[in-house]
Short mmCIF file of C-alpha atoms in Angstrom, two decimals:
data_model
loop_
_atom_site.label_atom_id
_atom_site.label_comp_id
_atom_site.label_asym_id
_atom_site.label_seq_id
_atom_site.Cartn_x
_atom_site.Cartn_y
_atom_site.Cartn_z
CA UNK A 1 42.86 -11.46 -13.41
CA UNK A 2 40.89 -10.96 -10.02
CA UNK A 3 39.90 -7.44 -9.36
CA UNK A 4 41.29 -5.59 -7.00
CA UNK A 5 39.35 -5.32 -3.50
CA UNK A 6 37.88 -1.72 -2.93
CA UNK A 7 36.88 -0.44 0.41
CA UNK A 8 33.57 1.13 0.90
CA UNK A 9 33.23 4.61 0.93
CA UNK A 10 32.59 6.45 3.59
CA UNK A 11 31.47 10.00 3.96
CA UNK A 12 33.24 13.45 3.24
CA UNK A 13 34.55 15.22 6.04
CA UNK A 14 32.10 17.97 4.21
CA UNK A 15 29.16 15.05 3.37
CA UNK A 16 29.09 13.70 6.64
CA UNK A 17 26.44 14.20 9.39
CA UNK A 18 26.77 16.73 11.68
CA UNK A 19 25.85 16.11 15.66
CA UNK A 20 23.37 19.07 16.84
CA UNK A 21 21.16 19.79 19.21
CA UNK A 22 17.26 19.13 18.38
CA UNK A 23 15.92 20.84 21.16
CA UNK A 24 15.01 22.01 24.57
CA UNK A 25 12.89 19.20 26.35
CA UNK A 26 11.82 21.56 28.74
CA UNK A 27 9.86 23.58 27.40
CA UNK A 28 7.96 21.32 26.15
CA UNK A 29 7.38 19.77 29.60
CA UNK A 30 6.22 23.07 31.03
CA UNK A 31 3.24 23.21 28.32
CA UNK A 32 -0.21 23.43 29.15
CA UNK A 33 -1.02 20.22 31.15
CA UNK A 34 -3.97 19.52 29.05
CA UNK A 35 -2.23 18.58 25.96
CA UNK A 36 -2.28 15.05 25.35
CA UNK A 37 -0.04 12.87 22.61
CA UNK A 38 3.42 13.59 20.98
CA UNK A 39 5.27 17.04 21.64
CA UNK A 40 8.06 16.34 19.93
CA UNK A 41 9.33 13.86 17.39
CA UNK A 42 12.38 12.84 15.73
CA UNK A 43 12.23 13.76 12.08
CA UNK A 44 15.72 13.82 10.87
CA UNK A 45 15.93 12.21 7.30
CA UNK A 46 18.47 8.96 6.99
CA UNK A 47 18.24 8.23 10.68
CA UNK A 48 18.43 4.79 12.17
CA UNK A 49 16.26 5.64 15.69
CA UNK A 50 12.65 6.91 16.36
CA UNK A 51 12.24 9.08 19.17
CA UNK A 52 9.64 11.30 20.95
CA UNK A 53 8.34 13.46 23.59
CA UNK A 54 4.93 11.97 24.90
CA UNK A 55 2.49 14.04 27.26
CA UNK A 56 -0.27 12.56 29.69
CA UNK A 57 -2.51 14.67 31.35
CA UNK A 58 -3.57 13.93 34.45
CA UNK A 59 -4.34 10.68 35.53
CA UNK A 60 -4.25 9.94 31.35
CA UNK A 61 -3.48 6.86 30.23
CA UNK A 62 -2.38 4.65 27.57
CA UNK A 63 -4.04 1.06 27.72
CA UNK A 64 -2.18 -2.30 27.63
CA UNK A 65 -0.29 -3.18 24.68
CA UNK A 66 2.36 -5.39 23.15
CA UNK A 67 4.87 -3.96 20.66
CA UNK A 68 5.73 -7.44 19.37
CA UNK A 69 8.98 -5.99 17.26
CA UNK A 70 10.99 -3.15 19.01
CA UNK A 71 12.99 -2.47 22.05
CA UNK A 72 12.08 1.18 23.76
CA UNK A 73 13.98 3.01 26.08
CA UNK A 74 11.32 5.59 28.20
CA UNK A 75 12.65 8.06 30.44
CA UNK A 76 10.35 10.33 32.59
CA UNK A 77 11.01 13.61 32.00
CA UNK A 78 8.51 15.21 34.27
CA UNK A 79 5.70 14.31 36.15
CA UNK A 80 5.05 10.68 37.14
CA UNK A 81 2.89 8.13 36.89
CA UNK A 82 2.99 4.18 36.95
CA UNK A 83 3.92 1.38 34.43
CA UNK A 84 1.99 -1.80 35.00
CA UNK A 85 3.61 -5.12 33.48
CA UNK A 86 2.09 -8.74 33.73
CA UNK A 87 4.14 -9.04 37.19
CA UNK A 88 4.42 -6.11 38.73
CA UNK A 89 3.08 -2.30 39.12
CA UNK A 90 6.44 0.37 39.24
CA UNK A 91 6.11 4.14 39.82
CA UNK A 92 7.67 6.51 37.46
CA UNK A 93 9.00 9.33 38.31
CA UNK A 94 11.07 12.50 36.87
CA UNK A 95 14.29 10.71 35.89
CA UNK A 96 13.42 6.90 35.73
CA UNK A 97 14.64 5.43 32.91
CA UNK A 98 12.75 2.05 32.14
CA UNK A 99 13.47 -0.80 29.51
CA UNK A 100 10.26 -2.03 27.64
CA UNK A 101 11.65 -5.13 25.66
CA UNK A 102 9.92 -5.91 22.93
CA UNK A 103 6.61 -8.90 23.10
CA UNK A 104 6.19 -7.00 26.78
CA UNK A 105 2.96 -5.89 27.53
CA UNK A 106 2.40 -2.85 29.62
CA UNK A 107 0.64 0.21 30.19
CA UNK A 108 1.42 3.68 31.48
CA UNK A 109 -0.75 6.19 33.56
CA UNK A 110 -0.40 9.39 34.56
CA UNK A 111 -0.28 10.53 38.62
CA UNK A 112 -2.06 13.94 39.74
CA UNK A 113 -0.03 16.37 37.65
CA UNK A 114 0.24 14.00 34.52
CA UNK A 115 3.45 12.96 32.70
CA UNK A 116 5.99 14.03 30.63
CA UNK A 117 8.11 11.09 29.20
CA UNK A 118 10.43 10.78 25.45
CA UNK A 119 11.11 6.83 24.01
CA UNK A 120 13.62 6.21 21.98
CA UNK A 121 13.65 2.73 19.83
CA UNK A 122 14.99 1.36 16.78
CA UNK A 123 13.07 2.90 13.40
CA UNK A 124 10.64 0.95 11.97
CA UNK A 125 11.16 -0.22 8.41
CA UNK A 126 9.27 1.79 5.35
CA UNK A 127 6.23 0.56 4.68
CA UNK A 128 6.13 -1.45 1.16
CA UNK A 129 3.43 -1.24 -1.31
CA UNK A 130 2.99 -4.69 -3.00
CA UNK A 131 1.69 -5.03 -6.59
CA UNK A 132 -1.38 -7.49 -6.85
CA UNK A 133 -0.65 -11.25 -6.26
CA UNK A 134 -0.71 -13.68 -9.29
CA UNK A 135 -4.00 -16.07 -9.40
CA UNK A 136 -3.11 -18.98 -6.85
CA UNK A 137 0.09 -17.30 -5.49
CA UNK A 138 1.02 -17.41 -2.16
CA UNK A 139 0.07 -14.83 0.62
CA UNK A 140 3.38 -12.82 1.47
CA UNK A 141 4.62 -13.60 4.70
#
């Protein structure tokens, strides 16, 4: 006799997560102008996105680079600044919202009162730690 078909279970009205707010982008944009890298970062355990708040000083930048894997979403928060593609140079500024598909290069810099911008973008898989390979074994792809 077959067995019955069970559907998955889903969450617990009391087990289930629970939209909030993380925070108040701006006042992290108001910081000292100064501080350079991440402000703010998504850290909420089981989540399926990766997000944060990125500062560039003025006229900072962040070099050209390919991120051959993931999708990110950048919106300007404050500021502005430039993204340069293979094609084309496009100013940033509070509010633009820009697609960086993934195997794009680009790079970002800052204008004259730097830049203030989060990205959002799928999380990246955990890292795996591999035991040691067997003599004449193949390299893991």
């Amino acid at each position: 006799m077959a067995e019955p078909h069970q559907e998955p279970s889903r969450p617990t009205p009391s087990t289930a997560p629970v939209p909030r707010l993380l925070h108040d982008t701006r006042t992290l944009a108001g910081l000292d102008s100064a501080r350079t890298g991440a402000l703010w970062r998504l850290a909420e355990p089981g989540r399926q996105l990766d997000a944060n708040l990125v500062h560039l000083p003025p006229h900072g930048a962040i070099d050209r680079h390919v991120e051959p894997d993931l999708d990110v979403l950048l919106l300007v928060v404050s500021g502005d600044g430039t993204l340069t593609t293979a094609q084309e140079r496009q100013p940033l500024t509070e509010g633009c919202l820009a697609w960086l598909p993934r195997g794009s290069g680009r790079s970002l810099a800052a204008g004259a009162d730097g830049m203030t911008y989060l990205t959002v973008h799928r999380r990246r898989p955990g890292m795996r730690i591999l035991g040691p390979a067997a003599p004449g074994a193949a390299p893991p792809s």
